[in-house]
mmCIF file of C-alpha atoms and ligand atoms in Angstrom:
data_model
loop_
_atom_site.group_PDB
_atom_site.id
_atom_site.type_symbol
_atom_site.label_atom_id
_atom_site.label_comp_id
_atom_site.label_asym_id
_atom_site.label_seq_id
_atom_site.Cartn_x
_atom_site.Cartn_y
_atom_site.Cartn_z
ATOM 1 C CA MET P 480 0.135 -0.045 -0.031
ATOM 2 C CA LYS P 481 1.140 3.057 -1.221
ATOM 3 C CA PHE P 482 2.044 5.760 1.652
ATOM 4 C CA ILE P 483 0.132 8.519 0.949
ATOM 5 C CA GLN P 484 -3.058 7.495 -1.212
ATOM 6 C CA ILE P 485 -5.479 10.744 -2.136
ATOM 7 C CA LYS P 486 -8.157 9.429 -3.675
ATOM 8 C CA ASN P 487 -11.017 11.712 -6.010
ATOM 9 C CA CYS P 488 -10.224 14.081 -3.547
ATOM 10 C CA TYR P 489 -12.444 17.856 -3.854
ATOM 11 C CA LYS P 490 -12.281 21.081 -1.485
ATOM 12 C CA VAL P 491 -15.391 23.339 -2.138
ATOM 13 C CA TYR P 492 -14.292 26.170 0.675
ATOM 14 C CA LYS P 493 -17.967 27.727 1.360
ATOM 15 C CA ASN P 494 -17.740 30.470 -0.639
ATOM 16 C CA GLY P 495 -18.427 27.989 -3.583
ATOM 17 C CA VAL P 496 -14.142 28.417 -4.693
ATOM 18 C CA ALA P 497 -13.488 24.737 -5.242
ATOM 19 C CA ALA P 498 -9.315 24.997 -4.599
ATOM 20 C CA VAL P 499 -8.763 21.129 -5.322
ATOM 21 C CA ALA P 500 -11.094 18.913 -7.841
ATOM 22 C CA ASP P 501 -11.033 15.030 -8.147
ATOM 23 C CA LEU P 502 -7.606 14.487 -7.005
ATOM 24 C CA THR P 503 -6.216 11.588 -7.183
ATOM 25 C CA LEU P 504 -2.924 10.909 -6.770
ATOM 26 C CA ASP P 505 -0.759 8.081 -5.045
ATOM 27 C CA ILE P 506 3.294 8.923 -3.435
ATOM 28 C CA ASP P 507 5.848 6.594 -2.221
ATOM 29 C CA LYS P 508 7.433 6.098 1.547
ATOM 30 C CA GLY P 509 10.905 8.308 0.814
ATOM 31 C CA GLU P 510 9.196 10.531 -1.922
ATOM 32 C CA PHE P 511 10.909 14.034 -2.572
ATOM 33 C CA VAL P 512 7.762 15.663 -4.131
ATOM 34 C CA PHE P 513 7.393 19.528 -5.116
ATOM 35 C CA VAL P 514 3.386 20.590 -5.835
ATOM 36 C CA ILE P 515 4.003 23.567 -8.404
ATOM 37 C CA GLY P 516 1.507 25.601 -9.931
ATOM 38 C CA ALA P 517 0.232 29.576 -10.384
ATOM 39 C CA SER P 518 -1.015 31.273 -7.769
ATOM 40 C CA GLY P 519 -4.649 30.390 -6.480
ATOM 41 C CA SER P 520 -4.051 27.046 -8.069
ATOM 42 C CA GLY P 521 -4.865 24.395 -5.080
ATOM 43 C CA LYS P 522 -0.988 23.836 -3.924
ATOM 44 C CA SER P 523 -1.874 25.057 0.031
ATOM 45 C CA THR P 524 -5.027 23.199 -0.091
ATOM 46 C CA LEU P 525 -3.735 20.220 -0.667
ATOM 47 C CA ILE P 526 -0.493 20.939 1.315
ATOM 48 C CA LYS P 527 -2.990 21.697 4.769
ATOM 49 C CA MET P 528 -5.517 18.957 4.095
ATOM 50 C CA LEU P 529 -2.658 16.668 4.533
ATOM 51 C CA TYR P 530 -2.104 17.644 7.959
ATOM 52 C CA ARG P 531 -6.019 18.231 8.438
ATOM 53 C CA GLU P 532 -6.072 22.539 8.219
ATOM 54 C CA GLU P 533 -9.203 21.434 5.868
ATOM 55 C CA LYS P 534 -11.153 18.515 5.376
ATOM 56 C CA PRO P 535 -12.044 17.075 1.570
ATOM 57 C CA THR P 536 -15.223 17.781 1.031
ATOM 58 C CA LYS P 537 -15.586 14.634 -0.666
ATOM 59 C CA GLY P 538 -12.993 11.951 -1.257
ATOM 60 C CA ASP P 539 -9.952 10.691 0.339
ATOM 61 C CA VAL P 540 -7.001 11.837 2.168
ATOM 62 C CA LEU P 541 -5.062 8.741 3.482
ATOM 63 C CA ILE P 542 -1.521 8.203 6.023
ATOM 64 C CA GLY P 543 -0.530 5.598 6.625
ATOM 65 C CA GLY P 544 -3.972 4.133 6.310
ATOM 66 C CA ILE P 545 -5.180 6.597 8.340
ATOM 67 C CA ASN P 546 -8.216 8.668 6.551
ATOM 68 C CA VAL P 547 -6.896 12.176 7.922
ATOM 69 C CA GLY P 548 -10.172 14.125 6.765
ATOM 70 C CA LYS P 549 -12.289 11.635 9.197
ATOM 71 C CA LEU P 550 -10.396 12.247 12.368
ATOM 72 C CA ARG P 551 -11.968 12.992 15.010
ATOM 73 C CA ASN P 552 -11.341 16.642 16.085
ATOM 74 C CA GLY P 553 -9.722 15.262 19.454
ATOM 75 C CA THR P 554 -7.846 12.745 17.742
ATOM 76 C CA VAL P 555 -6.040 15.120 15.149
ATOM 77 C CA PHE P 556 -2.955 16.282 17.562
ATOM 78 C CA LYS P 557 -1.844 12.221 17.187
ATOM 79 C CA LEU P 558 -1.996 13.065 13.272
ATOM 80 C CA ARG P 559 -0.147 15.920 13.855
ATOM 81 C CA ARG P 560 2.672 14.524 16.140
ATOM 82 C CA LYS P 561 3.944 12.286 13.492
ATOM 83 C CA LEU P 562 4.209 14.811 10.929
ATOM 84 C CA GLY P 563 6.408 17.952 10.604
ATOM 85 C CA ILE P 564 5.755 21.052 9.264
ATOM 86 C CA VAL P 565 7.287 24.000 8.131
ATOM 87 C CA PHE P 566 5.937 27.187 6.479
ATOM 88 C CA GLN P 567 7.119 30.132 4.901
ATOM 89 C CA ASP P 568 7.591 32.670 7.638
ATOM 90 C CA PHE P 569 9.282 31.082 10.532
ATOM 91 C CA LYS P 570 6.254 30.773 13.475
ATOM 92 C CA LEU P 571 9.494 30.480 16.582
ATOM 93 C CA LEU P 572 8.823 31.612 19.872
ATOM 94 C CA PRO P 573 10.361 35.167 20.058
ATOM 95 C CA LYS P 574 11.071 34.575 23.863
ATOM 96 C CA LEU P 575 12.688 31.046 23.825
ATOM 97 C CA THR P 576 16.315 29.881 22.790
ATOM 98 C CA VAL P 577 17.450 27.663 19.778
ATOM 99 C CA TYR P 578 17.288 24.672 22.151
ATOM 100 C CA GLU P 579 14.021 25.762 23.151
ATOM 101 C CA ASN P 580 12.178 26.352 20.238
ATOM 102 C CA VAL P 581 12.879 22.787 19.434
ATOM 103 C CA ALA P 582 12.627 21.374 22.436
ATOM 104 C CA PHE P 583 9.042 23.007 22.650
ATOM 105 C CA ALA P 584 6.842 19.980 20.970
ATOM 106 C CA LEU P 585 8.749 17.768 22.946
ATOM 107 C CA GLU P 586 7.908 19.071 26.202
ATOM 108 C CA CYS P 587 4.116 19.789 25.693
ATOM 109 C CA MET P 588 3.923 15.915 24.908
ATOM 110 C CA GLY P 589 4.954 15.049 28.178
ATOM 111 C CA LEU P 590 8.896 13.630 27.564
ATOM 112 C CA LYS P 591 11.535 14.132 30.261
ATOM 113 C CA ASN P 592 14.930 16.217 29.650
ATOM 114 C CA SER P 593 17.164 12.630 29.522
ATOM 115 C CA GLU P 594 14.857 11.883 27.004
ATOM 116 C CA ILE P 595 14.100 15.722 24.693
ATOM 117 C CA ARG P 596 17.804 16.647 24.765
ATOM 118 C CA PRO P 597 19.661 14.088 23.099
ATOM 119 C CA LYS P 598 16.662 14.443 20.231
ATOM 120 C CA VAL P 599 17.226 18.598 19.940
ATOM 121 C CA ILE P 600 20.507 17.803 19.652
ATOM 122 C CA LYS P 601 20.524 15.452 16.781
ATOM 123 C CA ALA P 602 18.217 17.485 14.571
ATOM 124 C CA LEU P 603 20.217 20.785 15.298
ATOM 125 C CA GLU P 604 22.704 18.744 13.964
ATOM 126 C CA HIS P 605 20.623 17.565 10.727
ATOM 127 C CA VAL P 606 20.168 21.082 10.055
ATOM 128 C CA GLY P 607 23.568 22.196 10.708
ATOM 129 C CA LEU P 608 22.594 24.876 13.807
ATOM 130 C CA LYS P 609 24.512 22.994 17.153
ATOM 131 C CA ASP P 610 26.517 25.794 17.667
ATOM 132 C CA LYS P 611 23.706 28.032 17.685
ATOM 133 C CA ILE P 612 22.002 26.230 20.862
ATOM 134 C CA ARG P 613 21.551 29.446 22.422
ATOM 135 C CA SER P 614 20.591 32.260 20.778
ATOM 136 C CA PHE P 615 17.590 33.658 20.472
ATOM 137 C CA PRO P 616 15.783 33.396 17.085
ATOM 138 C CA ASN P 617 16.113 37.560 16.787
ATOM 139 C CA GLU P 618 19.787 36.730 16.600
ATOM 140 C CA LEU P 619 19.788 34.555 13.569
ATOM 141 C CA SER P 620 19.624 35.463 9.834
ATOM 142 C CA GLY P 621 16.773 34.473 7.958
ATOM 143 C CA GLY P 622 17.970 31.532 6.472
ATOM 144 C CA GLU P 623 19.083 29.800 10.362
ATOM 145 C CA GLN P 624 15.711 30.764 11.310
ATOM 146 C CA GLN P 625 13.900 28.374 9.075
ATOM 147 C CA ARG P 626 16.760 25.788 9.479
ATOM 148 C CA VAL P 627 15.352 26.024 13.455
ATOM 149 C CA CYS P 628 11.698 25.336 11.918
ATOM 150 C CA ILE P 629 13.626 22.705 10.021
ATOM 151 C CA ALA P 630 14.601 21.026 13.909
ATOM 152 C CA ARG P 631 11.531 21.750 15.418
ATOM 153 C CA ALA P 632 9.579 19.684 12.565
ATOM 154 C CA ILE P 633 12.040 16.818 12.337
ATOM 155 C CA VAL P 634 12.937 16.276 16.200
ATOM 156 C CA ASN P 635 10.296 13.616 16.709
ATOM 157 C CA GLU P 636 11.635 11.386 13.382
ATOM 158 C CA PRO P 637 8.173 12.281 11.358
ATOM 159 C CA LYS P 638 7.714 9.945 8.779
ATOM 160 C CA LEU P 639 6.105 12.622 6.651
ATOM 161 C CA LEU P 640 7.972 16.588 6.255
ATOM 162 C CA ILE P 641 5.117 19.088 4.435
ATOM 163 C CA CYS P 642 6.643 22.331 2.928
ATOM 164 C CA ASP P 643 4.630 24.785 2.503
ATOM 165 C CA GLU P 644 7.012 27.427 0.078
ATOM 166 C CA PRO P 645 10.174 26.672 2.958
ATOM 167 C CA THR P 646 11.769 29.739 0.442
ATOM 168 C CA GLY P 647 9.798 32.000 -0.093
ATOM 169 C CA ASN P 648 11.069 34.576 2.316
ATOM 170 C CA LEU P 649 14.665 33.388 1.305
ATOM 171 C CA ASP P 650 17.287 34.502 -0.933
ATOM 172 C CA PRO P 651 18.764 32.204 -3.684
ATOM 173 C CA LYS P 652 21.530 31.470 -2.151
ATOM 174 C CA THR P 653 19.935 30.873 1.617
ATOM 175 C CA SER P 654 16.980 28.822 -0.685
ATOM 176 C CA LYS P 655 20.002 26.595 -1.701
ATOM 177 C CA GLY P 656 21.643 25.835 1.624
ATOM 178 C CA ILE P 657 17.937 25.197 2.664
ATOM 179 C CA MET P 658 17.048 22.552 0.468
ATOM 180 C CA GLU P 659 20.098 20.820 0.991
ATOM 181 C CA VAL P 660 19.201 20.197 4.177
ATOM 182 C CA LEU P 661 15.767 18.827 2.953
ATOM 183 C CA GLU P 662 17.613 16.466 0.675
ATOM 184 C CA THR P 663 20.035 15.458 3.365
ATOM 185 C CA ILE P 664 16.628 14.632 5.644
ATOM 186 C CA ASN P 665 15.179 13.131 2.547
ATOM 187 C CA LYS P 666 17.986 10.606 1.780
ATOM 188 C CA ASP P 667 19.699 9.722 5.233
ATOM 189 C CA LEU P 668 16.187 9.937 7.122
ATOM 190 C CA GLY P 669 14.005 7.721 4.642
ATOM 191 C CA THR P 670 11.585 10.958 5.175
ATOM 192 C CA THR P 671 9.302 11.266 3.147
ATOM 193 C CA ILE P 672 8.587 15.472 1.841
ATOM 194 C CA ILE P 673 6.184 16.822 -0.112
ATOM 195 C CA MET P 674 7.433 20.690 -0.730
ATOM 196 C CA ALA P 675 4.920 23.185 -2.689
ATOM 197 C CA THR P 676 6.719 25.560 -4.330
ATOM 198 C CA HIS P 677 6.895 28.377 -7.008
ATOM 199 C CA ASP P 678 10.781 29.031 -7.342
ATOM 200 C CA LYS P 679 11.510 27.929 -10.827
ATOM 201 C CA ASP P 680 15.404 27.339 -9.581
ATOM 202 C CA ILE P 681 15.086 25.047 -7.114
ATOM 203 C CA VAL P 682 12.539 22.396 -9.069
ATOM 204 C CA ASN P 683 14.160 22.434 -11.947
ATOM 205 C CA ARG P 684 18.064 21.869 -9.904
ATOM 206 C CA MET P 685 16.347 19.065 -8.220
ATOM 207 C CA LYS P 686 15.429 16.731 -10.443
ATOM 208 C CA LYS P 687 12.573 15.074 -7.885
ATOM 209 C CA ARG P 688 8.622 14.065 -8.859
ATOM 210 C CA VAL P 689 7.301 17.723 -9.545
ATOM 211 C CA ILE P 690 3.346 17.589 -9.607
ATOM 212 C CA VAL P 691 1.315 20.180 -11.504
ATOM 213 C CA LEU P 692 -2.250 21.604 -10.351
ATOM 214 C CA ASP P 693 -4.215 23.992 -12.452
ATOM 215 C CA SER P 694 -7.210 25.621 -11.253
ATOM 216 C CA GLY P 695 -7.454 22.771 -8.389
ATOM 217 C CA VAL P 696 -6.691 19.733 -11.092
ATOM 218 C CA LEU P 697 -3.726 17.452 -11.697
ATOM 219 C CA ALA P 698 -2.316 18.691 -14.578
ATOM 220 C CA GLU P 699 1.131 17.081 -15.042
ATOM 221 C CA ASP P 700 2.723 14.874 -12.615
ATOM 222 C CA HIS P 701 6.252 13.787 -13.557
ATOM 223 C CA MET P 702 9.182 12.259 -12.514
ATOM 224 C CA LYS P 703 12.639 13.632 -12.014
ATOM 225 C CA GLY P 704 10.293 17.036 -14.088
ATOM 226 C CA SER P 705 11.428 20.210 -14.172
ATOM 227 C CA TYR P 706 9.135 23.503 -14.294
ATOM 228 C CA LYS P 707 9.844 23.986 -18.040
ATOM 229 C CA ALA P 708 7.864 20.832 -19.028
ATOM 230 C CA SER P 709 4.973 23.040 -17.682
ATOM 231 C CA GLU P 710 5.865 26.805 -18.066
ATOM 232 C CA SER P 711 2.404 26.765 -19.878
ATOM 233 C CA VAL P 712 0.570 26.480 -16.488
HETATM 234 P P1 ADP K 2207 -2.417 28.117 -3.866
HETATM 235 O O1 ADP K 2207 -1.535 28.020 -2.646
HETATM 236 O O2 ADP K 2207 -2.138 27.600 -4.830
HETATM 237 O O3 ADP K 2207 -2.017 29.541 -4.062
HETATM 238 P P2 ADP K 2207 -4.704 27.581 -2.396
HETATM 239 O O4 ADP K 2207 -5.197 26.901 -2.417
HETATM 240 O O5 ADP K 2207 -4.118 28.908 -1.781
HETATM 241 O O6 ADP K 2207 -3.839 27.789 -4.169
HETATM 242 O O7 ADP K 2207 -6.497 28.632 -3.052
HETATM 243 C C1 ADP K 2207 -7.076 27.968 -4.455
HETATM 244 C C2 ADP K 2207 -7.883 28.995 -4.562
HETATM 245 O O8 ADP K 2207 -9.292 28.469 -3.301
HETATM 246 C C3 ADP K 2207 -7.778 29.777 -4.537
HETATM 247 O O9 ADP K 2207 -9.305 30.331 -5.158
HETATM 248 C C4 ADP K 2207 -8.256 30.991 -3.624
HETATM 249 O O10 ADP K 2207 -9.112 32.083 -3.530
HETATM 250 C C5 ADP K 2207 -9.367 29.949 -2.814
HETATM 251 N N1 ADP K 2207 -9.440 29.932 -1.594
HETATM 252 C C6 ADP K 2207 -8.231 29.681 -0.104
HETATM 253 N N2 ADP K 2207 -8.857 29.290 0.808
HETATM 254 C C7 ADP K 2207 -9.255 29.347 1.009
HETATM 255 C C8 ADP K 2207 -10.408 29.769 2.168
HETATM 256 N N3 ADP K 2207 -10.064 29.886 3.249
HETATM 257 N N4 ADP K 2207 -12.200 30.142 1.274
HETATM 258 C C9 ADP K 2207 -12.407 30.706 0.472
HETATM 259 N N5 ADP K 2207 -11.653 30.240 -0.595
HETATM 260 C C10 ADP K 2207 -10.387 29.956 -0.362
#
């Protein structure tokens, strides 16, 4: 069975906008997948359905066999614990250090300090930020802040890492560094990564699977794809 199965999925918002229409696709464990398409094509809606920020109006979204859209509200937190999520804006807690930001979710889950520390150190090592452990977010560059967010997202060793425009606020050189971190996580930890992006250079360079949305519909799906193939979208 495929790790992620999206079956005949629709999302129609209350205002009548069909943001996603009849979407069917599968994603294997360990894949690295870009989701691209013009602004308004449904990328964020698809991403939000994966972490149950939105429910499909019709159809199914399954992750590891769990029908995410059908989870009771009270059990959504269990799904979220198994996912890592990285956004465009960093959403770090400004009064907490790098260590504390990464440790926060584990503390909320009730883990002991002796369990938390090695996990936090390992996550910060993966993103190359172990030496900034005592810094506060406002003492870091944008790229470093995004690395902290990635460390926070992977600290609980999720099987799936969801990224919504993670390089949207970063310059090309910094973005390249972030992509190298994500590629290493994908390769070394086997984490499945789904990333929505507008960044043509990144998509063309990385030669990963590319899913193109057009007005909520699956327009193209290329293994080792590029943005060029979909320039008409
Ligand atoms: P993208 O991420 O590709 O820019 P979105 O998923 O954000 O696309 O949006 C897809 C469509 O759904 C757009 O037409 C957008 O205006 C609409 N939309 C997104 N979120 C909402 C919402 N909460 N309520 C109503 N319409 C929405």
